[in-house]
Short mmCIF file of C-alpha atoms and ligand atoms in Angstrom, two decimals:
data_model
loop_
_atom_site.label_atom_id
_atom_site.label_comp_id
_atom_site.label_asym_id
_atom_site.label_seq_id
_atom_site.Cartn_x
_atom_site.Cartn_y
_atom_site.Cartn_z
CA UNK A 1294 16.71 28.41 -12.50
CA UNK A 1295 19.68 27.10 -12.95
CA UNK A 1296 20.45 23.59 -14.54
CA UNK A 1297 22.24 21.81 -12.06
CA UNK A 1298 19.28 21.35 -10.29
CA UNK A 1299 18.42 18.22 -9.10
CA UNK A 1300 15.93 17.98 -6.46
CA UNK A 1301 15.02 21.47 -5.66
CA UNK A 1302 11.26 20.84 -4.95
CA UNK A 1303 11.95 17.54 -3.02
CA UNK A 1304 14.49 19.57 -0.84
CA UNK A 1305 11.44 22.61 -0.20
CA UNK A 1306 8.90 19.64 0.49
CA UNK A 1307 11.36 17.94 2.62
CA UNK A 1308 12.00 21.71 4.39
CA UNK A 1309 15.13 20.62 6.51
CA UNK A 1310 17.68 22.23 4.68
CA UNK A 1311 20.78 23.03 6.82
CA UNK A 1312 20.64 27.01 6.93
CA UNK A 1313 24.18 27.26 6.41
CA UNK A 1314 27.29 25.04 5.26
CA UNK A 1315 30.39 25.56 5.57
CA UNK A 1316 33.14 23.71 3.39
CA UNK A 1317 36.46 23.14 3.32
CA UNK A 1318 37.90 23.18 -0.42
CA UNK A 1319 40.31 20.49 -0.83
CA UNK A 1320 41.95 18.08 -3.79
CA UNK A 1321 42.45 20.53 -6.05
CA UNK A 1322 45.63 19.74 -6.42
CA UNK A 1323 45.77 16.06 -6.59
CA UNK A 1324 43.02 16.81 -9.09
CA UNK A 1325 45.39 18.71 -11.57
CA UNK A 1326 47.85 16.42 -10.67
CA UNK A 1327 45.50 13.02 -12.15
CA UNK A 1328 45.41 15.00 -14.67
CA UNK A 1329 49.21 15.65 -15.25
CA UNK A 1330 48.55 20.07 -15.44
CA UNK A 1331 50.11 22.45 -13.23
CA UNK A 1332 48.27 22.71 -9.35
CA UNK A 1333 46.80 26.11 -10.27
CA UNK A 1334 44.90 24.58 -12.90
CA UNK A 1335 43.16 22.22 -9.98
CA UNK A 1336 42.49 25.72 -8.42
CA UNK A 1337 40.93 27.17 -11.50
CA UNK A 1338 38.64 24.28 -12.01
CA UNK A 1339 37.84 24.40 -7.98
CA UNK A 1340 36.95 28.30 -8.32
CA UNK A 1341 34.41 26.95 -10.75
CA UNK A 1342 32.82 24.04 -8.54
CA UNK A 1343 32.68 26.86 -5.96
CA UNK A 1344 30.52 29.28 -8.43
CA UNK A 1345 28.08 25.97 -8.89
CA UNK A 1346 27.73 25.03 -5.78
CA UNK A 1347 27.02 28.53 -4.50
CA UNK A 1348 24.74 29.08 -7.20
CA UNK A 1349 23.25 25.78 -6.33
CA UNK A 1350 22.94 26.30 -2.32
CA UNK A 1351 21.18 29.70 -3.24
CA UNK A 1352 18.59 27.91 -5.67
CA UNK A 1353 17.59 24.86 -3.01
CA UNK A 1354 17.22 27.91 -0.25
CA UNK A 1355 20.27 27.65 1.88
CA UNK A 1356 20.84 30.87 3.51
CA UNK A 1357 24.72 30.89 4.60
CA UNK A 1358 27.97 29.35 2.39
CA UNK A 1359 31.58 28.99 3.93
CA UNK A 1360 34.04 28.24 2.29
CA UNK A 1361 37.84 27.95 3.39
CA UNK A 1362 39.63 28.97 0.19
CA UNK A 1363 43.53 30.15 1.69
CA UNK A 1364 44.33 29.62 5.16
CA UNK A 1365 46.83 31.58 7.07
CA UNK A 1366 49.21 28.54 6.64
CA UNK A 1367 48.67 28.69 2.99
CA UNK A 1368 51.38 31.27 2.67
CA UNK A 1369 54.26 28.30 2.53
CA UNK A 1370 53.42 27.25 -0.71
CA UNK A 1371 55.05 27.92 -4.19
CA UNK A 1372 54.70 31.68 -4.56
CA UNK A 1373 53.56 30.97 -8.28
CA UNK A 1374 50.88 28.62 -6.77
CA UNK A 1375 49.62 31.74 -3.93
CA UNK A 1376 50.10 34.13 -6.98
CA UNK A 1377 47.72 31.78 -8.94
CA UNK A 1378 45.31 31.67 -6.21
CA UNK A 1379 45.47 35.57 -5.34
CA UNK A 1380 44.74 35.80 -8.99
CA UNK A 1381 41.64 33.69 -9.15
CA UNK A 1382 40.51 35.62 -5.97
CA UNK A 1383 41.04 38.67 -7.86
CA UNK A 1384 38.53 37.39 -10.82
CA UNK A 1385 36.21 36.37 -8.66
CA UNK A 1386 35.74 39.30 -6.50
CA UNK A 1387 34.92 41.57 -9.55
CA UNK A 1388 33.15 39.09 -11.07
CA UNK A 1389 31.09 39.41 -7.61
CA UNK A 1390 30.54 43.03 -7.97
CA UNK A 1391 29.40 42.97 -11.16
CA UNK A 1392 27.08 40.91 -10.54
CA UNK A 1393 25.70 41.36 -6.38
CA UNK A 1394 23.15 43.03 -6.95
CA UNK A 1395 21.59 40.99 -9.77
CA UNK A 1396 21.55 38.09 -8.34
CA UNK A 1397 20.84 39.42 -5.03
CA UNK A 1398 24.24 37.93 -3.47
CA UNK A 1399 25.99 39.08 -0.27
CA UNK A 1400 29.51 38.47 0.01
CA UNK A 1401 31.83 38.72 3.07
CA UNK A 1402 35.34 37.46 3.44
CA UNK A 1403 36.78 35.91 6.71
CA UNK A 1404 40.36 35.98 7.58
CA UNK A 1405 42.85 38.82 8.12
CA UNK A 1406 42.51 40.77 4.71
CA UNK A 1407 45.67 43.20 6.35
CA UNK A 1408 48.17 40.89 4.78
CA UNK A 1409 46.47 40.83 0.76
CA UNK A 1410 47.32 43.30 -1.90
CA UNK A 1411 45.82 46.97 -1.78
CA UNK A 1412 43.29 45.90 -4.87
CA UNK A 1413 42.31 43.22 -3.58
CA UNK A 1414 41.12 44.62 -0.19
CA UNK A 1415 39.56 47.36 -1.92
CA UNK A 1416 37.82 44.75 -4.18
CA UNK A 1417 36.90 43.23 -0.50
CA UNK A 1418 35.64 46.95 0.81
CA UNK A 1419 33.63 47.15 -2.20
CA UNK A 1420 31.82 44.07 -2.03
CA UNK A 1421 31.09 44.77 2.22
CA UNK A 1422 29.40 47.70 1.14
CA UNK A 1423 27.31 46.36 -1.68
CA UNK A 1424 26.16 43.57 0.45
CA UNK A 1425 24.68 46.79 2.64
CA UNK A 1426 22.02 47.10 0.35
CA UNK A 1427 21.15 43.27 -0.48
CA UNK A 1428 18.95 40.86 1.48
CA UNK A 1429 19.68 37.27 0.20
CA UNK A 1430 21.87 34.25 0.20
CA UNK A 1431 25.09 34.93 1.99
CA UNK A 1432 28.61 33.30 0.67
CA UNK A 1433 31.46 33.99 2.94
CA UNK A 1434 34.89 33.17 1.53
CA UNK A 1435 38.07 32.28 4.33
CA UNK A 1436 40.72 34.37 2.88
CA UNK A 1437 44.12 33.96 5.08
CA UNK A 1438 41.73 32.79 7.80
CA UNK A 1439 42.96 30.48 11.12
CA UNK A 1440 40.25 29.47 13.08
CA UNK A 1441 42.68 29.90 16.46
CA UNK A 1442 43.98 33.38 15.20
CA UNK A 1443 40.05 34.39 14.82
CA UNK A 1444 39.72 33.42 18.46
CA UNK A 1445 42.37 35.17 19.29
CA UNK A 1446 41.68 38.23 17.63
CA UNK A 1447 38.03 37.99 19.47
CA UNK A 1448 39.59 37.68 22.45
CA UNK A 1449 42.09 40.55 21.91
CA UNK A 1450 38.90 42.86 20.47
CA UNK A 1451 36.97 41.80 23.42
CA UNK A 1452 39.52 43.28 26.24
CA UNK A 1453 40.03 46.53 23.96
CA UNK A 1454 36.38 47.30 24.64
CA UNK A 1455 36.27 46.02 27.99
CA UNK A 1456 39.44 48.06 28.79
CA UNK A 1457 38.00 51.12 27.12
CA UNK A 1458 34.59 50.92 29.43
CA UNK A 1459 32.37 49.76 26.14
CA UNK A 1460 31.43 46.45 27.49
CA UNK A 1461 30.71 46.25 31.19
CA UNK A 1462 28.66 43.12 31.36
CA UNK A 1463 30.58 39.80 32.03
CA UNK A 1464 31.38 37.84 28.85
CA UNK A 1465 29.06 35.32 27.10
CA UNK A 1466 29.22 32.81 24.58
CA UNK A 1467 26.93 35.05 22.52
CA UNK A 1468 28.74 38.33 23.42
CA UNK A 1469 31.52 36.51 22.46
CA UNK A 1470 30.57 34.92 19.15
CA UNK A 1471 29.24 39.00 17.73
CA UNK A 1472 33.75 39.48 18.00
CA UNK A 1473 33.80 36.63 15.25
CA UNK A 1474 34.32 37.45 11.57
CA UNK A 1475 30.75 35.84 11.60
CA UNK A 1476 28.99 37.86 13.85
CA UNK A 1477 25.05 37.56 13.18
CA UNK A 1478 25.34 34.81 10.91
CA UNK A 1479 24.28 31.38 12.49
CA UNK A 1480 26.86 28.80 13.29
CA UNK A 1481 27.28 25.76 10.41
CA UNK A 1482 24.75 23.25 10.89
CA UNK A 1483 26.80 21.12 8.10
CA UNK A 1484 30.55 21.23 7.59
CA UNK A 1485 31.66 19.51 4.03
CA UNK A 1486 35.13 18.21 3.40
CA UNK A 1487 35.61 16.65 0.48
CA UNK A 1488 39.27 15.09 -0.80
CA UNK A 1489 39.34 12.32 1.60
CA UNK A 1490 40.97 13.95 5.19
CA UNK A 1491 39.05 14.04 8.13
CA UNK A 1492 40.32 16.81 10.01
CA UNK A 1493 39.44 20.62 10.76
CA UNK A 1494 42.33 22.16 9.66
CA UNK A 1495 41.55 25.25 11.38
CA UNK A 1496 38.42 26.21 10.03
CA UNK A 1497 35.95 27.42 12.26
CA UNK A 1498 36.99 26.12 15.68
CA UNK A 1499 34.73 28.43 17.46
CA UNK A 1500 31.39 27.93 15.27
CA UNK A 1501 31.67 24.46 14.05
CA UNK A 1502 30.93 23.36 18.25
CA UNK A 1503 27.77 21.34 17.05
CA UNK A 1504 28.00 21.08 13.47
CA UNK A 1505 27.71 18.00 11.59
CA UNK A 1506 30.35 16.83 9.53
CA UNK A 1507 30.31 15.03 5.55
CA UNK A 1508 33.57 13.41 4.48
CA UNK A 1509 33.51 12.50 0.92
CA UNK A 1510 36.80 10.76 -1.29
CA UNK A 1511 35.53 13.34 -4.07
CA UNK A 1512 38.39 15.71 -5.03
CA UNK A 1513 36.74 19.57 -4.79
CA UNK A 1514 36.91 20.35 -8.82
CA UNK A 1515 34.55 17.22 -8.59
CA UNK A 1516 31.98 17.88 -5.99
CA UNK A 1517 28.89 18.63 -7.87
CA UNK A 1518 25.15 19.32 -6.80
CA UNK A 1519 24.61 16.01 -7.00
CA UNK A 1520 27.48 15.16 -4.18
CA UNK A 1521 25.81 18.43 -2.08
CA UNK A 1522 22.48 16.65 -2.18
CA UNK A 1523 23.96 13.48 -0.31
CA UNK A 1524 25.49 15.48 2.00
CA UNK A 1525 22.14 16.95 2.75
CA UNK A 1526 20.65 13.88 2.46
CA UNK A 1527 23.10 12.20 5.25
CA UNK A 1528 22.53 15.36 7.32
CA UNK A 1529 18.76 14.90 7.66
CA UNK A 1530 19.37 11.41 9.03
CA UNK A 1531 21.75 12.87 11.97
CA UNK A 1532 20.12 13.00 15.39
CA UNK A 1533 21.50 16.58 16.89
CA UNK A 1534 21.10 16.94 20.28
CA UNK A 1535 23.19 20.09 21.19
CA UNK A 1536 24.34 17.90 24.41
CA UNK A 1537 20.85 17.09 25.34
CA UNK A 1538 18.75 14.19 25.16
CA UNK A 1539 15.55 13.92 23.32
CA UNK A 1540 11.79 13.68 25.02
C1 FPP B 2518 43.05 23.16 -1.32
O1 FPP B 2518 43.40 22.16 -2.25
C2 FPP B 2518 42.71 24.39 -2.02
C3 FPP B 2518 43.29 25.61 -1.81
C4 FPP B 2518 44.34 25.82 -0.81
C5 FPP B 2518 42.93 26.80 -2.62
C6 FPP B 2518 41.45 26.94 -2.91
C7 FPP B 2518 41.28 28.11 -3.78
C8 FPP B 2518 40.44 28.20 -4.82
C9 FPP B 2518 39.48 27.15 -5.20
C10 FPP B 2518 40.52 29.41 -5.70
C11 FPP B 2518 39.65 30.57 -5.41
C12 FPP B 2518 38.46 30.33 -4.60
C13 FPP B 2518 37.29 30.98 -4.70
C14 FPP B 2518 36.29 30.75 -3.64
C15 FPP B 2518 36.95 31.91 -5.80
P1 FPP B 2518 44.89 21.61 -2.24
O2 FPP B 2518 45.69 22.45 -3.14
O3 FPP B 2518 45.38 21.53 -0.83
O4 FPP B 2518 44.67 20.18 -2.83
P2 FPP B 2518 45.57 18.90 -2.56
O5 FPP B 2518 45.33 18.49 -1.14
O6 FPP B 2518 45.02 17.92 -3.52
O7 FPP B 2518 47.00 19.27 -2.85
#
């Protein structure tokens, strides 16, 4: 068990854990720059909070973790700060397939992988296939993801088959939703963003329809277990409706 844990048997008594969360990773930056060190030093420390958290989310039983670490828009920045990021990436991917199966891990990434180095979509491959064999917590990593270039790449994906005589029924939301990087994964019932915005940016406009979102000041290098639990804690006190109204 790991040692961050703080409530882990109130959250299993309390069974309404959101299945899966989705987060958007943000502040590392202004975190380095409290700190007066170069941005990818906020990233380094924010690839670590993302190792905790997961590792916490997979302890307290949540099933699905999203998290939006380069977006397509990402590209404008400092190429030493994208190199820094790729690099981290890098780590962390064969850190991942070293240690899958142990730890009974699945990993996917989101995001058009076309435009990454060779190794690291080979490093991507790799981990697809491992997750193959593996039946357990799920983290999904946004890797030059757009939530509006997802839709359209559905969209695009849907006509191709629908041109091509594969799909002959008239399209639903679920039909729709299996052309999504997350096909067969349930939509976020909690979407995190910590670092003080309140906005999308992108992430998930398609499955974040009903989610419920947690805004936090906390900078992402920051966010511990501690911070997850409150999020938790605020979602369980959210009436969702899905558009309805209750009996
Ligand atoms: C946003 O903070 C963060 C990013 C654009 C990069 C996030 C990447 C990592 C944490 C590294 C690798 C990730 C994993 C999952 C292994 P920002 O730079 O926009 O912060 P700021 O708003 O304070 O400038």
């Amino acid at each position: 068990m790991a040692e961050n844990i703080t409530n882990n048997a109130a959250w299993e008594q309390a069974k309404c854990l959101p299945r899966h969360i989705a987060i958007i990773l943000d502040g590392n930056g202004r975190w380095a720059k409290k700190r007066l060190l170069p941005r990818n030093a906020g990233h380094l420390a924010g690839s670590e909070t993302f190792r905790n958290i997961a590792t916490y989310c997979k302890e307290i039983g949540i099933e699905y973790l999203t998290v939006y670490a380069f977006s397509t828009e990402n590209w404008k920045r400092p190429e030493e700060e994208v190199g820094g990021i790729m690099k981290l990436l890098d780590k962390y991917l064969h850190e991942a397939i070293r240690d899958m199966r142990e730890k009974n891990i699945r990993m996917k990434v989101f995001g058009d992988v076309s435009r990454l180095s060779p190794q690291l979509q080979q490093l991507i491959a790799e981990t697809d296939e491992i997750s193959k064999d593996i039946e357990g917590f799920q983290a999904n990593i946004c890797i030059n993801y757009g939530g509006r270039a997802e839709i359209v790449r559905a969209a695009q994906a849907y006509a191709e088959d629908y041109a091509a005589g594969k799909v002959t029924d008239e399209l639903t939301e679920d039909m729709f939703s299996n052309y999504m990087y997350s096909a067969g994964i349930p939509d976020p019932d909690l979407l995190i963003r910590p670092g003080g915005e309140y906005r999308l940016s992108n992430f998930l406009l398609w499955q974040c329809a009903y989610s419920e979102f947690y805004y936090t000041d906390t900078l992402w290098p920051d966010f511990t277990p501690q911070e997850l639990d409150k999020a938790i804690e605020a979602y369980n006190s959210r009436d969702r409706r899905f558009g309805g109204v209750k009996p």
